[in-house]
One Martini backbone bead per residue (centre of mass of N, CA, C, O) as a GRO file, in nm:
protein
  200
    1LEU     BB    1  -1.493  -0.132  -0.980
    2LEU     BB    2  -1.614  -0.350  -1.173
    3ARG     BB    3  -1.891  -0.337  -1.047
    4GLY     BB    4  -1.945  -0.044  -1.131
    5ALA     BB    5  -1.915  -0.090  -1.434
    6ALA     BB    6  -2.138  -0.301  -1.459
    7GLU     BB    7  -2.368  -0.116  -1.367
    8ARG     BB    8  -2.337   0.084  -1.599
    9LEU     BB    9  -2.388  -0.120  -1.827
   10LYS     BB   10  -2.675  -0.192  -1.739
   11ALA     BB   11  -2.785   0.093  -1.770
   12VAL     BB   12  -2.733   0.112  -2.069
   13MET     BB   13  -2.917  -0.127  -2.157
   14ALA     BB   14  -3.184   0.020  -2.022
   15ASP     BB   15  -3.134   0.252  -2.208
   16GLU     BB   16  -3.185   0.547  -2.404
   17GLY     BB   17  -2.981   0.697  -2.614
   18SER     BB   18  -2.714   0.914  -2.550
   19GLU     BB   19  -2.672   0.822  -2.254
   20ARG     BB   20  -2.558   0.546  -2.323
   21VAL     BB   21  -2.292   0.639  -2.446
   22GLU     BB   22  -2.185   0.797  -2.201
   23ALA     BB   23  -2.195   0.560  -2.003
   24LEU     BB   24  -2.001   0.381  -2.159
   25ARG     BB   25  -1.760   0.572  -2.155
   26SER     BB   26  -1.738   0.585  -1.849
   27ALA     BB   27  -1.688   0.283  -1.799
   28ILE     BB   28  -1.434   0.260  -1.976
   29ALA     BB   29  -1.263   0.472  -1.823
   30VAL     BB   30  -1.247   0.317  -1.560
   31VAL     BB   31  -1.115   0.058  -1.669
   32ASP     BB   32  -0.861   0.194  -1.803
   33ARG     BB   33  -0.717   0.278  -1.536
   34TYR     BB   34  -0.667  -0.057  -1.482
   35ALA     BB   35  -0.503  -0.192  -1.720
   36GLU     BB   36  -0.202  -0.210  -1.562
   37VAL     BB   37  -0.360  -0.346  -1.311
   38ARG     BB   38  -0.332  -0.596  -1.107
   39ASP     BB   39  -0.468  -0.752  -0.843
   40ASP     BB   40  -0.180  -0.845  -0.717
   41TYR     BB   41  -0.086  -0.549  -0.662
   42TYR     BB   42  -0.284  -0.509  -0.412
   43ARG     BB   43  -0.305  -0.835  -0.354
   44ARG     BB   44  -0.156  -1.108  -0.155
   45ILE     BB   45  -0.055  -1.451  -0.113
   46GLY     BB   46   0.215  -1.591   0.084
   47TYR     BB   47   0.551  -1.697   0.148
   48ASN     BB   48   0.815  -1.735   0.301
   49ASP     BB   49   1.131  -1.847   0.242
   50SER     BB   50   1.071  -2.115   0.427
   51GLY     BB   51   0.747  -2.184   0.398
   52ASP     BB   52   0.595  -2.136   0.708
   53THR     BB   53   0.462  -1.846   0.625
   54ARG     BB   54   0.154  -1.694   0.595
   55TYR     BB   55   0.091  -1.404   0.390
   56ALA     BB   56  -0.019  -1.066   0.348
   57THR     BB   57  -0.043  -0.827   0.083
   58ILE     BB   58  -0.118  -0.470   0.114
   59ARG     BB   59  -0.179  -0.209  -0.108
   60LEU     BB   60  -0.209   0.153  -0.032
   61GLY     BB   61  -0.113   0.222  -0.299
   62PHE     BB   62   0.126   0.427  -0.526
   63ARG     BB   63   0.212   0.646  -0.372
   64CYS     BB   64   0.502   0.878  -0.328
   65ASN     BB   65   0.790   1.055  -0.162
   66GLN     BB   66   0.933   0.898  -0.385
   67ALA     BB   67   1.149   0.806  -0.704
   68CYS     BB   68   1.255   0.531  -0.766
   69GLY     BB   69   1.421   0.392  -1.038
   70PHE     BB   70   1.359   0.072  -0.947
   71CYS     BB   71   1.067   0.096  -0.956
   72TRP     BB   72   0.772  -0.090  -1.080
   73GLN     BB   73   0.572   0.130  -1.022
   74GLY     BB   74   0.292   0.326  -1.078
   75ARG     BB   75   0.208   0.649  -0.969
   76ASP     BB   76  -0.080   0.654  -1.150
   77TRP     BB   77  -0.211   0.444  -1.013
   78PRO     BB   78  -0.493   0.342  -0.877
   79ASP     BB   79  -0.677   0.333  -0.617
   80ALA     BB   80  -0.852   0.194  -0.400
   81ASP     BB   81  -1.097   0.160  -0.204
   82GLN     BB   82  -1.117   0.198   0.129
   83ASP     BB   83  -1.312  -0.045   0.177
   84ASP     BB   84  -1.130  -0.265   0.053
   85TYR     BB   85  -0.907  -0.283   0.267
   86ALA     BB   86  -1.081  -0.395   0.496
   87ARG     BB   87  -1.180  -0.644   0.342
   88TRP     BB   88  -0.894  -0.765   0.294
   89VAL     BB   89  -0.830  -0.814   0.586
   90ASP     BB   90  -1.065  -1.009   0.637
   91GLU     BB   91  -0.985  -1.215   0.414
   92ALA     BB   92  -0.707  -1.283   0.526
   93ALA     BB   93  -0.808  -1.392   0.794
   94ALA     BB   94  -0.994  -1.614   0.667
   95ALA     BB   95  -0.729  -1.751   0.525
   96GLY     BB   96  -0.500  -1.776   0.766
   97VAL     BB   97  -0.299  -1.570   0.826
   98ALA     BB   98   0.002  -1.465   1.015
   99GLN     BB   99   0.032  -1.200   0.826
  100ILE     BB  100   0.041  -0.839   0.764
  101VAL     BB  101   0.134  -0.642   0.480
  102PHE     BB  102   0.200  -0.303   0.442
  103SER     BB  103   0.201  -0.131   0.137
  104GLY     BB  104   0.322  -0.002  -0.183
  105GLY     BB  105   0.417   0.242  -0.211
  106GLU     BB  106   0.328   0.463   0.056
  107PRO     BB  107   0.140   0.374   0.330
  108THR     BB  108   0.155   0.645   0.510
  109LEU     BB  109  -0.034   0.812   0.301
  110ASN     BB  110  -0.258   0.648   0.424
  111ARG     BB  111  -0.496   0.733   0.656
  112ALA     BB  112  -0.585   0.414   0.726
  113LEU     BB  113  -0.349   0.254   0.849
  114PRO     BB  114  -0.403   0.241   1.157
  115GLU     BB  115  -0.685   0.104   1.131
  116LEU     BB  116  -0.585  -0.148   0.977
  117ALA     BB  117  -0.385  -0.246   1.188
  118GLU     BB  118  -0.598  -0.273   1.410
  119ARG     BB  119  -0.780  -0.474   1.268
  120ALA     BB  120  -0.569  -0.697   1.251
  121ALA     BB  121  -0.458  -0.705   1.553
  122LYS     BB  122  -0.735  -0.668   1.734
  123HIS     BB  123  -0.960  -0.821   1.574
  124HIS     BB  124  -0.768  -1.077   1.448
  125GLY     BB  125  -0.467  -1.128   1.566
  126ILE     BB  126  -0.264  -0.992   1.348
  127PRO     BB  127   0.030  -0.932   1.253
  128THR     BB  128   0.218  -0.634   1.158
  129VAL     BB  129   0.358  -0.482   0.861
  130VAL     BB  130   0.562  -0.202   0.744
  131GLN     BB  131   0.634  -0.074   0.435
  132THR     BB  132   0.895   0.181   0.440
  133ASN     BB  133   1.066   0.508   0.448
  134ALA     BB  134   0.990   0.674   0.732
  135ILE     BB  135   0.922   0.975   0.698
  136ARG     BB  136   0.651   0.991   0.873
  137LEU     BB  137   0.792   0.883   1.148
  138ARG     BB  138   0.896   1.156   1.259
  139ASP     BB  139   0.623   1.151   1.381
  140ALA     BB  140   0.568   1.058   1.697
  141ARG     BB  141   0.258   1.026   1.689
  142PHE     BB  142   0.250   0.827   1.453
  143ALA     BB  143   0.428   0.609   1.573
  144ALA     BB  144   0.247   0.563   1.822
  145ARG     BB  145  -0.009   0.488   1.666
  146LEU     BB  146   0.103   0.230   1.541
  147LYS     BB  147   0.171   0.088   1.802
  148ASP     BB  148  -0.120   0.102   1.924
  149ALA     BB  149  -0.246  -0.064   1.673
  150GLY     BB  150  -0.020  -0.324   1.649
  151CYS     BB  151   0.237  -0.267   1.534
  152GLU     BB  152   0.559  -0.446   1.513
  153ASP     BB  153   0.680  -0.380   1.214
  154LEU     BB  154   0.951  -0.248   1.019
  155PHE     BB  155   1.024  -0.206   0.661
  156VAL     BB  156   1.305  -0.024   0.571
  157SER     BB  157   1.403   0.199   0.326
  158LEU     BB  158   1.770   0.188   0.289
  159HIS     BB  159   2.002   0.237   0.019
  160SER     BB  160   2.204   0.418   0.199
  161SER     BB  161   2.453   0.573   0.404
  162ASP     BB  162   2.469   0.778   0.173
  163PRO     BB  163   2.299   1.054   0.103
  164ALA     BB  164   2.368   1.098  -0.199
  165VAL     BB  165   2.302   0.814  -0.296
  166SER     BB  166   2.017   0.791  -0.188
  167ASP     BB  167   1.899   1.044  -0.337
  168ARG     BB  168   1.961   0.931  -0.618
  169LEU     BB  169   1.788   0.669  -0.599
  170THR     BB  170   1.514   0.827  -0.498
  171ARG     BB  171   1.477   1.111  -0.626
  172ALA     BB  172   1.488   1.268  -0.316
  173PRO     BB  173   1.596   1.525  -0.183
  174GLY     BB  174   1.651   1.484   0.173
  175THR     BB  175   1.537   1.185   0.257
  176HIS     BB  176   1.751   1.044   0.419
  177ALA     BB  177   1.724   1.210   0.682
  178LYS     BB  178   1.421   1.139   0.720
  179THR     BB  179   1.455   0.836   0.750
  180VAL     BB  180   1.644   0.837   0.992
  181ALA     BB  181   1.449   0.990   1.176
  182GLY     BB  182   1.221   0.775   1.154
  183ILE     BB  183   1.376   0.544   1.282
  184HIS     BB  184   1.422   0.674   1.560
  185SER     BB  185   1.124   0.725   1.623
  186ALA     BB  186   1.034   0.428   1.609
  187LEU     BB  187   1.219   0.321   1.833
  188GLU     BB  188   1.105   0.510   2.055
  189ALA     BB  189   0.808   0.373   2.017
  190GLY     BB  190   0.878   0.042   1.992
  191LEU     BB  191   0.962  -0.033   1.712
  192ALA     BB  192   1.049  -0.251   1.486
  193VAL     BB  193   1.355  -0.258   1.278
  194ARG     BB  194   1.405  -0.310   0.933
  195LEU     BB  195   1.634  -0.325   0.668
  196ASN     BB  196   1.623  -0.210   0.319
  197CYS     BB  197   1.842  -0.295   0.037
  198VAL     BB  198   1.889  -0.197  -0.280
  199VAL     BB  199   2.078  -0.335  -0.532
  200GLU     BB  200   2.267  -0.151  -0.798
   0.00000   0.00000   0.00000
């Protein structure tokens, strides 16, 4: 993104007349979209709680099919380019991580998730985890596709066993039942499932 803005600014400097002003405004508008989003919101490398496993988290955008009141992310934050995600997988592998975590927003909304999981698992030999609300996993074909891609583990957000409480927390009525159905579908596909509950 910033490379693109820099190229536009170079073009502005080389040009004459009113087109320069419009090009400058265009470049500034692109940069402004990312003003609230730090690079480490998209990707970062860290260690697990015991400090013995180095892993990468790659957020595949910030869109979500729930609207949890406790979520810190902006749903209107811009996605990175699809090519960036593949490059980040390669860079994480080159950095020697033991695991790649695909997160979001809701990562299953990004059409490239299965290919990225496959790139990590089969091309680089790195186990992958998907942090998800599992709603899209209700589709047995999608769950099987993730399993075939080499995804080993799902970290599923299920914030209450009570549907009414869950739907109130996620501000998405009816999604508790969809998450539960997605969990069952994922288990049937042979995916490991861990549950994550945010305490309010």
